[in-house]
XYZ file of C-alpha atoms in Angstrom:
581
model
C 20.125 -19.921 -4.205
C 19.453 -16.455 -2.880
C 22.239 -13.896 -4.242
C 23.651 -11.989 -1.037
C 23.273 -7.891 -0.295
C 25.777 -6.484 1.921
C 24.749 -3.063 3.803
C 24.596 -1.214 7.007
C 25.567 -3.469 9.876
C 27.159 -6.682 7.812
C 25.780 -8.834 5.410
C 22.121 -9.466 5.153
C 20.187 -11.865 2.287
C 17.809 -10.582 -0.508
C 16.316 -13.696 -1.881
C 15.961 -13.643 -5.661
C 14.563 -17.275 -6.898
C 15.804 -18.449 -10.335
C 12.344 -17.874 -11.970
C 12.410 -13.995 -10.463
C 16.301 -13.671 -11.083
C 15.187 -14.502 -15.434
C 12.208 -12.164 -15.124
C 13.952 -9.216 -14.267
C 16.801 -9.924 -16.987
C 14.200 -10.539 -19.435
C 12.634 -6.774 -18.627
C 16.142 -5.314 -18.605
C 17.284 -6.249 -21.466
C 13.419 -5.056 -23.083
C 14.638 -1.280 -21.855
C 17.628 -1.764 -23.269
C 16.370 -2.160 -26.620
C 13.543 0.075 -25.958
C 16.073 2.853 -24.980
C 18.571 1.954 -28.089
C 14.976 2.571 -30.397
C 14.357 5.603 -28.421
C 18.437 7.108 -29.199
C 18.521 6.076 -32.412
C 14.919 7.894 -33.605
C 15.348 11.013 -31.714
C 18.950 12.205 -32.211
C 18.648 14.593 -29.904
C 17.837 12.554 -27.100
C 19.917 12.350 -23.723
C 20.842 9.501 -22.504
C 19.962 9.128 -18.348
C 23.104 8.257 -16.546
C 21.173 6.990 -13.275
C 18.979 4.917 -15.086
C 21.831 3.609 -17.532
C 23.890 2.972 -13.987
C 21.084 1.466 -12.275
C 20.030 -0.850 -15.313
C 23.856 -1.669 -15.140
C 24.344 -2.792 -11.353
C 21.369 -4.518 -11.782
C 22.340 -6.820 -14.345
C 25.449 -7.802 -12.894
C 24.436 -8.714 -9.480
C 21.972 -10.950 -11.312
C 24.646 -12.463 -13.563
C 27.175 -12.242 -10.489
C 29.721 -9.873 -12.284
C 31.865 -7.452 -10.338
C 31.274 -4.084 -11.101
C 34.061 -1.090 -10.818
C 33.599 2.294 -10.352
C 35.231 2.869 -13.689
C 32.891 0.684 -15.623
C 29.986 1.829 -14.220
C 30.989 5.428 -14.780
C 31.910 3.788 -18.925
C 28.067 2.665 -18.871
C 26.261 5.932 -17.984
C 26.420 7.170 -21.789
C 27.129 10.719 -20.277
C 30.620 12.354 -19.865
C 33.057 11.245 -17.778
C 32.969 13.885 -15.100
C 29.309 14.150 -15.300
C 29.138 10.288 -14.771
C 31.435 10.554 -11.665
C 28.518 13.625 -10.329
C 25.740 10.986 -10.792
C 27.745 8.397 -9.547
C 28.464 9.734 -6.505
C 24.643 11.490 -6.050
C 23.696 7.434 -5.968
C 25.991 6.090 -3.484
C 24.998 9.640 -1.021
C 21.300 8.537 -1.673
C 21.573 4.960 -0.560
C 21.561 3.396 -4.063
C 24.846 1.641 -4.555
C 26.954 -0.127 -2.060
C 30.641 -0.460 -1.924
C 32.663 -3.516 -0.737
C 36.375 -4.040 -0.750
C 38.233 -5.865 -3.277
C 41.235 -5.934 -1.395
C 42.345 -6.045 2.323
C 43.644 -2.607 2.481
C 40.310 -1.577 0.797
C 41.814 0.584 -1.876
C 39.806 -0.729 -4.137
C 36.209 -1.680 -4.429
C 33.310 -3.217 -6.078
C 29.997 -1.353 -6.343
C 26.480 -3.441 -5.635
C 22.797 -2.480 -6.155
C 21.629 -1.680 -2.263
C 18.512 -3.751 -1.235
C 16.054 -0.840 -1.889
C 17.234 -0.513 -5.228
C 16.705 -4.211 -5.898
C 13.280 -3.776 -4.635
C 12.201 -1.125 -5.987
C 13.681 -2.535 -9.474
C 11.510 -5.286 -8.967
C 8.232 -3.594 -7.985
C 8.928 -1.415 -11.192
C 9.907 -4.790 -13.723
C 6.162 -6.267 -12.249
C 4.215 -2.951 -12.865
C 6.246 -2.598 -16.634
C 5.122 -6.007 -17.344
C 1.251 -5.261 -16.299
C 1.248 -1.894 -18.361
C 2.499 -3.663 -21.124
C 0.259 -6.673 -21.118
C -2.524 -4.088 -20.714
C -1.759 -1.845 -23.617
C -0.903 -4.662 -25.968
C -2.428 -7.759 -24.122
C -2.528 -10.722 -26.973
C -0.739 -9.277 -29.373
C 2.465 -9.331 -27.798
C 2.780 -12.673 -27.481
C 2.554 -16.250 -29.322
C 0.572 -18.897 -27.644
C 2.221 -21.337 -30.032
C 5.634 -20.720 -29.045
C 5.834 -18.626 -25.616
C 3.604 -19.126 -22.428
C 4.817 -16.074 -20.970
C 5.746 -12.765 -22.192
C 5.474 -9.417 -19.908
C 2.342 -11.008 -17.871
C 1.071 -12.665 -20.801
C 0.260 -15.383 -18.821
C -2.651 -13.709 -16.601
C -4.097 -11.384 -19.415
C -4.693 -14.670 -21.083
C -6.359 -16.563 -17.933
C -5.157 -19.619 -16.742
C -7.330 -21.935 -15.100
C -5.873 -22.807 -11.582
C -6.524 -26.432 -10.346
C -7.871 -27.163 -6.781
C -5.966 -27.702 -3.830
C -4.041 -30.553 -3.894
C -3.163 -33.181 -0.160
C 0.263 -31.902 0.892
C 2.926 -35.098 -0.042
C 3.391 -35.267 4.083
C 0.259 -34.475 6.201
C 1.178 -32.273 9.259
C 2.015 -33.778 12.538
C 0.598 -30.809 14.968
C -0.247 -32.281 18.147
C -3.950 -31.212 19.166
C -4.449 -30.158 15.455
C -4.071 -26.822 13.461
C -5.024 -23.692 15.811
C -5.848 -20.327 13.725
C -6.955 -17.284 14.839
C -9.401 -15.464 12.138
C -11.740 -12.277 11.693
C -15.207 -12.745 11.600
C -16.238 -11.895 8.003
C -17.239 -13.306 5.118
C -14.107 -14.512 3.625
C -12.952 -16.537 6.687
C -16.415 -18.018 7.360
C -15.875 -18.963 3.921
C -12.261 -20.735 4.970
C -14.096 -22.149 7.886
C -16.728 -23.762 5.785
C -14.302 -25.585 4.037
C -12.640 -26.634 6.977
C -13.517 -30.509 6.262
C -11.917 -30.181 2.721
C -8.707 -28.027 4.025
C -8.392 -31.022 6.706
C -7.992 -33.565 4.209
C -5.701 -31.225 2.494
C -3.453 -30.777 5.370
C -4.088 -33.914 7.018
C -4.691 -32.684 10.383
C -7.818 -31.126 12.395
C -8.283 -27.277 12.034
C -9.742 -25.428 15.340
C -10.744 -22.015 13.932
C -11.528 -18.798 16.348
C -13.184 -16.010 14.793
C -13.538 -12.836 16.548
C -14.756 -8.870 15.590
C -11.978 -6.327 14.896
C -11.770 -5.038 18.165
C -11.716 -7.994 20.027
C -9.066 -9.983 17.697
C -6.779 -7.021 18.216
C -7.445 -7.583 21.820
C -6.864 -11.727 22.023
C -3.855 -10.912 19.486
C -1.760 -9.137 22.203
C -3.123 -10.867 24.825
C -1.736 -14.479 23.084
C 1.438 -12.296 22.733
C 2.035 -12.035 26.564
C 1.987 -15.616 27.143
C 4.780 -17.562 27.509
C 3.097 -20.092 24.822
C 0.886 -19.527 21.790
C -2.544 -20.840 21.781
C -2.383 -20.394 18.183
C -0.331 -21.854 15.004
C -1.739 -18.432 12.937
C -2.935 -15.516 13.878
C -5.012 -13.111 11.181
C -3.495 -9.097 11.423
C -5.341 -6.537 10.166
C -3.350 -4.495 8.049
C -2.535 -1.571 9.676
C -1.694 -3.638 12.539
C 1.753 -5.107 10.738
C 3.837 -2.030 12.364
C 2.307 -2.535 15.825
C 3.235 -6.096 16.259
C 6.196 -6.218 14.668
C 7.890 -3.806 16.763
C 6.362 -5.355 20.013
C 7.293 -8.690 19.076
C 4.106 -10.435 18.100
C 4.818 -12.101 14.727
C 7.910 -13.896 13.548
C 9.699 -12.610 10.358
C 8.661 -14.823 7.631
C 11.922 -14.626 6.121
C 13.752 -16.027 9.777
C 11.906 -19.044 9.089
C 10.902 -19.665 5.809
C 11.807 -19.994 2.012
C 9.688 -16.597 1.144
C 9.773 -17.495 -2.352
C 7.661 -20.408 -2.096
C 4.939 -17.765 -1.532
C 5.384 -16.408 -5.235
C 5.274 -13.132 -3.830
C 5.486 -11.684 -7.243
C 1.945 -13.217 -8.130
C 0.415 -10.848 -4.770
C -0.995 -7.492 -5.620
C 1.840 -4.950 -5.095
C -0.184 -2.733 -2.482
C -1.205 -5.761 -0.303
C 2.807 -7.324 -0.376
C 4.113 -4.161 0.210
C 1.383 -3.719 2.781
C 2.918 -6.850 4.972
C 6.032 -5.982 5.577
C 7.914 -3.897 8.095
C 11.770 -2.305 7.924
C 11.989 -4.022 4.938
C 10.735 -7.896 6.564
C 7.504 -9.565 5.814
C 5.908 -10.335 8.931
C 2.646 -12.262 7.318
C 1.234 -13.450 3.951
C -1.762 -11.701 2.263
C -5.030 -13.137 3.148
C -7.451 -10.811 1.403
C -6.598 -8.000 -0.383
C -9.716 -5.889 0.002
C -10.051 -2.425 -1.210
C -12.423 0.091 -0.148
C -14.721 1.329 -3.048
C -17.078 2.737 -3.771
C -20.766 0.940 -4.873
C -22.907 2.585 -7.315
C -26.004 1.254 -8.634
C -25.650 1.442 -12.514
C -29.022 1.273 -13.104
C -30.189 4.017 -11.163
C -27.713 6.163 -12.260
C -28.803 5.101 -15.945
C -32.648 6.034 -15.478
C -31.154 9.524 -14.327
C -28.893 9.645 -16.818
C -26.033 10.395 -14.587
C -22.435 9.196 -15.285
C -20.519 7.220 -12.704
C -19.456 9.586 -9.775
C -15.361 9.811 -10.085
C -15.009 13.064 -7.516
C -16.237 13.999 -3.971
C -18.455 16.795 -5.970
C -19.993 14.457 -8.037
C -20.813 11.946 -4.920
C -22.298 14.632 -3.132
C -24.439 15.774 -6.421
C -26.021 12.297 -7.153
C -26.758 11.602 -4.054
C -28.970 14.389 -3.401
C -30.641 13.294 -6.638
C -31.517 9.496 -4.981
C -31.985 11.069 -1.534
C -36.180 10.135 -0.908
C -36.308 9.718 2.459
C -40.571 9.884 2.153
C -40.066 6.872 -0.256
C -37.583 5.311 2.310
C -34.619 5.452 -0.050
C -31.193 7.581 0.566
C -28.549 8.939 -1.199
C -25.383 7.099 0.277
C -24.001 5.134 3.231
C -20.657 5.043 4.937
C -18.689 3.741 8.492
C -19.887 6.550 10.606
C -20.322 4.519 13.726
C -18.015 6.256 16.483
C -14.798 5.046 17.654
C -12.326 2.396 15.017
C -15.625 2.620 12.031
C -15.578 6.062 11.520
C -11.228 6.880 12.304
C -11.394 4.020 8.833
C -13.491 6.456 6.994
C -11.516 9.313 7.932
C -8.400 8.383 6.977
C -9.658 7.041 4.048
C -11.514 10.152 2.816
C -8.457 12.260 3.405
C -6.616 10.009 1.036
C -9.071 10.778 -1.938
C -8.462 14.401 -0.790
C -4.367 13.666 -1.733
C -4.208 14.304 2.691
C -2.119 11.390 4.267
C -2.212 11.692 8.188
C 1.288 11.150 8.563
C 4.157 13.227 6.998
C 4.927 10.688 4.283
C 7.267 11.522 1.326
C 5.243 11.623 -1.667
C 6.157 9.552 -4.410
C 4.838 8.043 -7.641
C 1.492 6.713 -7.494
C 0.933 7.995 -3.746
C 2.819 8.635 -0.645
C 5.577 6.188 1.160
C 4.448 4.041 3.793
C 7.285 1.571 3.127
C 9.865 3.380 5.370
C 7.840 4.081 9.169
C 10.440 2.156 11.328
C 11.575 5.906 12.224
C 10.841 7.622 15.203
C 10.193 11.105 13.443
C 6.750 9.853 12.050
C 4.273 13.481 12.837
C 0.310 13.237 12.224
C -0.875 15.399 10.017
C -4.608 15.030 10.839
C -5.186 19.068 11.318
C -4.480 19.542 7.588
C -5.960 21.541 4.842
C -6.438 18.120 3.331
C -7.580 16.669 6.923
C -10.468 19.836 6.772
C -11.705 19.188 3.382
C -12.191 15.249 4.035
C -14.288 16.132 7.667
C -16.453 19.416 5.477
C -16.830 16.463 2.995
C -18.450 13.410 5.269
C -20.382 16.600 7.202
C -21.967 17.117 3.610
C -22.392 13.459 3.074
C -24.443 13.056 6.638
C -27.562 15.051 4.558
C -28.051 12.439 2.715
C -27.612 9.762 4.687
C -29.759 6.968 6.330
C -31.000 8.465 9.648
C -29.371 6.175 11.509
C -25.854 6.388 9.581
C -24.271 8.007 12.980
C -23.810 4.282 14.157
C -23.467 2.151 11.041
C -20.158 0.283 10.665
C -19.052 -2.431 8.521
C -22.023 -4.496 7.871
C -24.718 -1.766 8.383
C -23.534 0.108 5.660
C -24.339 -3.031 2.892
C -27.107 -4.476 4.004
C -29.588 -1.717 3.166
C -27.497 -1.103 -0.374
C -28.518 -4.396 -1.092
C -31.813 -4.383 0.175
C -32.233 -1.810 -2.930
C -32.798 1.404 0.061
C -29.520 2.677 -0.831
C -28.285 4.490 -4.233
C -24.092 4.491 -2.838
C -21.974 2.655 -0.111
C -18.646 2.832 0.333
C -17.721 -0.930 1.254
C -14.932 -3.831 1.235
C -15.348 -5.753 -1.471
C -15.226 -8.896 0.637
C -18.573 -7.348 2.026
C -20.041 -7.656 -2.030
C -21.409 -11.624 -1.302
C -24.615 -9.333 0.630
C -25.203 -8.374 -2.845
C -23.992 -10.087 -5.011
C -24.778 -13.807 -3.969
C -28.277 -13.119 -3.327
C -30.417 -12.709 -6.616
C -33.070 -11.253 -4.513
C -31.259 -8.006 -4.187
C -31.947 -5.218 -6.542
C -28.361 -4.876 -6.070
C -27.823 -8.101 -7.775
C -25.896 -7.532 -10.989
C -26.413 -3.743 -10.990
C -23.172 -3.169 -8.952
C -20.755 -0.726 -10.516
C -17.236 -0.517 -8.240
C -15.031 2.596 -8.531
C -11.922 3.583 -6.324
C -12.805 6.221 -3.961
C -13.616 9.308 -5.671
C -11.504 12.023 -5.854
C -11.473 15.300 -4.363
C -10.091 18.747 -5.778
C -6.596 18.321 -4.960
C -6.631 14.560 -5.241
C -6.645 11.282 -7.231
C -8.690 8.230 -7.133
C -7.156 6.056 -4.558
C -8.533 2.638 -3.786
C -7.114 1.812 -0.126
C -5.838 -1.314 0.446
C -8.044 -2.892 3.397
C -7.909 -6.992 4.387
C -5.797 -9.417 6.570
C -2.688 -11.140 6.295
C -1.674 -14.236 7.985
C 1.103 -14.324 10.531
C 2.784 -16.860 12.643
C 3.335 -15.494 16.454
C 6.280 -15.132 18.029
C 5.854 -17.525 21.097
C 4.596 -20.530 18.767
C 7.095 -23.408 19.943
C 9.954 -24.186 17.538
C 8.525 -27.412 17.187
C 5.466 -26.492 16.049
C 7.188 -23.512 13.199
C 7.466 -25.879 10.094
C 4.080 -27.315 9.801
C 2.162 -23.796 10.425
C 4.773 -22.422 7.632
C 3.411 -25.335 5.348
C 0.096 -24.745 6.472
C 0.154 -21.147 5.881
C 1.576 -21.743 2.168
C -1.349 -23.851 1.326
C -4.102 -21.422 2.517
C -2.825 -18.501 0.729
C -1.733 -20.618 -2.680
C -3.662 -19.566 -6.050
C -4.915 -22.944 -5.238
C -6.957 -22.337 -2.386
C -7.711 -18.149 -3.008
C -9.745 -19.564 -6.063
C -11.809 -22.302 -4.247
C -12.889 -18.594 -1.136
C -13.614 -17.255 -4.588
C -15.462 -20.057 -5.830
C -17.698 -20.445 -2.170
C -18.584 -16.773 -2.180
C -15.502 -14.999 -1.015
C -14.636 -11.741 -3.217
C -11.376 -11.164 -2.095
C -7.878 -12.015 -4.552
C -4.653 -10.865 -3.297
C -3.224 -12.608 -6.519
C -3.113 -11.558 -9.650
C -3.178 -15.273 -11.507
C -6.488 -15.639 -9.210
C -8.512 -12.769 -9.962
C -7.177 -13.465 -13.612
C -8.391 -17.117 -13.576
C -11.963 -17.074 -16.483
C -13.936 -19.147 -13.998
C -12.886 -16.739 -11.384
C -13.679 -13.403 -13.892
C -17.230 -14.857 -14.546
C -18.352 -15.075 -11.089
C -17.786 -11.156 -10.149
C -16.589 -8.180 -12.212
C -15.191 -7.032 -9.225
C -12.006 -9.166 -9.755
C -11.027 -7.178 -13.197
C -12.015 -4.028 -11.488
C -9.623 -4.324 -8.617
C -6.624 -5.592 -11.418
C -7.627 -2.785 -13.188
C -6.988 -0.458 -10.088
C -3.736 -1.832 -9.291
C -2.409 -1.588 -12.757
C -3.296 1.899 -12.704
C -1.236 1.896 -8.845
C -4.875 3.489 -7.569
C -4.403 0.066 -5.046
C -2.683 1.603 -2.055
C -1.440 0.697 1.515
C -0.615 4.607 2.444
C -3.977 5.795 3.314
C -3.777 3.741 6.654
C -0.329 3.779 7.134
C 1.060 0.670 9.619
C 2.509 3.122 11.967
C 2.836 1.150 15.329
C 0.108 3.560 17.150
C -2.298 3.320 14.497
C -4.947 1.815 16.313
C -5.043 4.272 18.837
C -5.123 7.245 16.477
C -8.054 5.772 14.320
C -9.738 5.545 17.641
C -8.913 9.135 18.059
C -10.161 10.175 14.715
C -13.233 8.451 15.310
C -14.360 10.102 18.117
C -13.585 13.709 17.302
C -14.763 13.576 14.295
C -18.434 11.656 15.157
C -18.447 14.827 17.897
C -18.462 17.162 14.746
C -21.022 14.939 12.494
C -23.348 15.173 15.747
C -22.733 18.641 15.679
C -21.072 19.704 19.088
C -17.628 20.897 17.675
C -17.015 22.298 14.870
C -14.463 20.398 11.696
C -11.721 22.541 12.729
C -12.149 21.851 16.488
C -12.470 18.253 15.853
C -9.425 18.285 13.594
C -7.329 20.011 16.496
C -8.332 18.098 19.637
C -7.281 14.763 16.978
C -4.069 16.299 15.907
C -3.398 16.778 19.514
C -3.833 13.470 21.421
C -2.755 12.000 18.074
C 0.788 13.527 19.017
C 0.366 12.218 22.476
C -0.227 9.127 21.399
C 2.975 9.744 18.958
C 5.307 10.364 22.202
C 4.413 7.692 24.196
């Protein structure tokens, strides 16, 4: 049953599933009582009237009651005619819906709009992580409740393996997917024997480099059939090929809430959809952090670096280049490598390159489907991120001008290497290999923070999409096929083969899961805190284009031949070309 949302342009659907629909009662009527404590302790306290209204609405769409301006207004705890001020301040800022009662339309009920219902929702999940992180087991009975405000992954279930679907798919010529060439999806297509007996068909896997699986991506898109069932999109790509037509909504042709989206890391959900549609299921949810090696910053007696000056400082201290060992490595290869980098540094510098509304935890990259999106890539921000990886080249490998994703880990692990900033799906170098002086001696931090920043761990990864040309006929099995390889299920058995990616939270809560890597608490840990974020490379449809862009200028200034504020210029520039065409 999905309970319906009517706005704009005529009625629209916002699934809420029966399990979601008790979760967010559950948390609602928790504030209640928490607010009730709050009023009657502190007898000077004011009530809210938006939150009081909000709470309100809320609860009766779930328990489909009507709701009247009048006893909305009754609910706000406030005065009547300062009740009527808020009320109104929430239907002007998109809150609240109206819809007649009557024919003449006199009369009217009011209605959470779909933003609010999301946002609601994204706030219930993060209330019932804070909680279950401040209080963990002692909010909860195991003798008489399983679940109580995300009791249920603090204490670690153990998730079962895949199980054979009840019907085996019926795709003639077998299942077709399109993939990236790392780790985690050589990791899928190892298990391609045991994922064919759980779909009961043949899986043809294509794996390609970044670049290149952009490339095939549009080029599948322009014919008149699909070669493939599932295609793997990069996230920043979600904007791009939504808007030119390259992946089907989920929600056109699926359940959505078979996916459990709840159980997803909020950045990498959030990260998937576009004008408010999901357009592909998360994958990996990879962050960008930062390595340290504990026990070399032990011997020197240095703590772990949390800020861009503290970075810089250690690595000067492990910078031996007559002993063959450096300070730190990073994507500085020109072109897509180093525009990553960039964008990413700016984000620890509290820079986004777009001119996103800030918000709690970050900046809003939910709302881009507008065509008054600026770059903001010649910044004050922008020029202390580029001054920044200028500093970092002195202690760098001397080859660091064309290192990229893989050439960045492989001498961390080889023990050359004090720092990297890396994926974590790139840790199996390191971390599967007991060789590695690396091995076990991996500390993993968000990316450090500069002066007028926060630590911010961007959200990196793929999600898995369904193209827009794939034959009707073909749809239904590819949507079961594309529930089964992103269910808890089959995340933990990628975990289990080497894979250190979890874009679930009951995965990288799972103990068997927990004792393979610390990096699966670590990255909870982030997103608890909201340091997990999606903004940093916002989806913008262009995006490719400008992190090309950035990549170039700014490898110009690390070789020297412009200055940071040149570089940032000619960027900003043909970034706004790019913008108007």
């Amino acid at each position: 049953m999905t309970t319906p949302i009517y706005g704009g342009k005529g009625p629209t659907e916002f699934p809420i599933s029966p399990h979601a629909r008790a979760e967010l009662l559950e948390v609602i009527a928790f504030l209640d009582d928490f607010g009730l404590e709050i009023e009657t302790t502190l007898e000077l306290s004011t009530p809210d009237p938006y939150f009081k209204m909000a709470t309100c609405l809320i609860r009766n769409h779930l328990e489909a009651k009507a709701v009247t301006p009048s006893s909305l207004t009754a609910a706000a705890g406030v005065p009547y005619a300062t009740a009527v001020r808020r009320l109104n301040e929430m239907l002007q800022a998109g809150m609240i819906e109206q819809r007649p009662r009557t024919r003449t339309g006199k009369s009217f009920t009011l209605h959470p709009s779909a933003e609010l219902i999301e946002n609601w929702t994204q706030m219930c999940g993060r209330m019932k992580r804070l909680v279950a992180q401040a209080f963990g087991s002692g909010v909860r009975d195991p003798g008489t409740r399983d679940y109580y405000f995300g009791g249920s992954y603090m204490a670690g279930h153990s998730i079962q393996p895949p199980q054979v679907l009840s019907e085996p798919l019926t795709l003639p010529g077998g299942l077709r997917i399109l993939v990236h060439g790392d780790p985690t999806f050589m990791v899928m297509d190892a298990l391609k024997r045991q994922f064919e007996q759980v779909v009961g068909t043949k899986i043809n896997q294509r794996a390609f480099s970044i670049d290149r699986l952009h490339e095939e991506a549009l080029r599948n898109a322009q014919r008149k059939t699909s070669r493939y069932d599932i295609i793997a999109v990069d996230l920043p790509w979600i904007g791009e090929f939504a808007t030119k037509g390259v992946l089907l909504p989920l929600d056109e042709i699926m359940d959505v809430n078979r996916l459990d989206p709840s159980d997803f890391h909020t950045a990498g959900w959030r990260a998937a959809h576009w004008g408010g549609r999901p357009y592909g299921v998360p994958s990996q949810t990879t962050p960008e952090l930062l390595f340290f090696r504990k026990d070399l910053f032990a011997e020197e007696g240095l703590e772990p670096p949390t800020t861009t000056e503290a970075v810089l400082r250690a690595a000067e201290r492990f910078h031996d280049p007559a002993q063959g060992r450096y300070g730190i490595a990073w994507n500085a290869a020109r072109g897509t490598a180093l525009g990553h980098t960039f964008m990413m540094t700016c984000a620890g510098f509290g820079q986004p390159v777009f001119d996103l509304r800030e918000i709690a935890g970050g900046f809003d990259a939910d709302h881009l489907d507008r065509d008054t999106v600026v770059p903001t890539i010649d910044s004050d921000g922008g020029l202390e991120a580029a001054e920044y990886l200028k500093a970092l080249v002195r202690f760098s490998p001397p080859d660091i001008l064309s290192m990229s994703w893989y050439e960045r880990i492989r001498p961390y692990a080889a023990g050359r290497i004090a720092m990297a900033y890396g994926y974590t799906l790139l840790a199996p170098y390191f971390e599967l290999d007991p060789s590695s002086p690396a091995h076990g001696q991996t500390g993993y931090l968000p990316h450090p923070a500069g002066p007028s920043g926060s630590p911010v761990a961007p959200v990196g990864g793929y999600v898995l999409g369904i193209p827009s040309n794939l034959p009707e006929d073909r749809r239904a099995d590819a949507v079961e096929a594309l529930i089964a390889f992103t269910s808890p299920e089959a995340q933990k058995l990628y975990v289990e083969n080497g894979s250190r990616t979890a874009p679930r939270y009951s995965v990288g809560a799972d103990p068997e899961v927990r004792r393979l890597s610390p990096i699966f608490e670590a990255v909870d840990g982030m997103s608890w805190r909201d340091e997990l974020q999606f903004w940093p490379r916002p989806p913008v449809p262009q995006i490719c284009d400008i992190i090309n862009i950035c990549g170039q200028e700014l490898h110009d200034m690390l070789r020297g031949i412009v200055t940071p504020r040149d570089a940032l210029k000619k960027a900003q520039a043909r970034a706004e070309e790019v913008m108007k065409t």
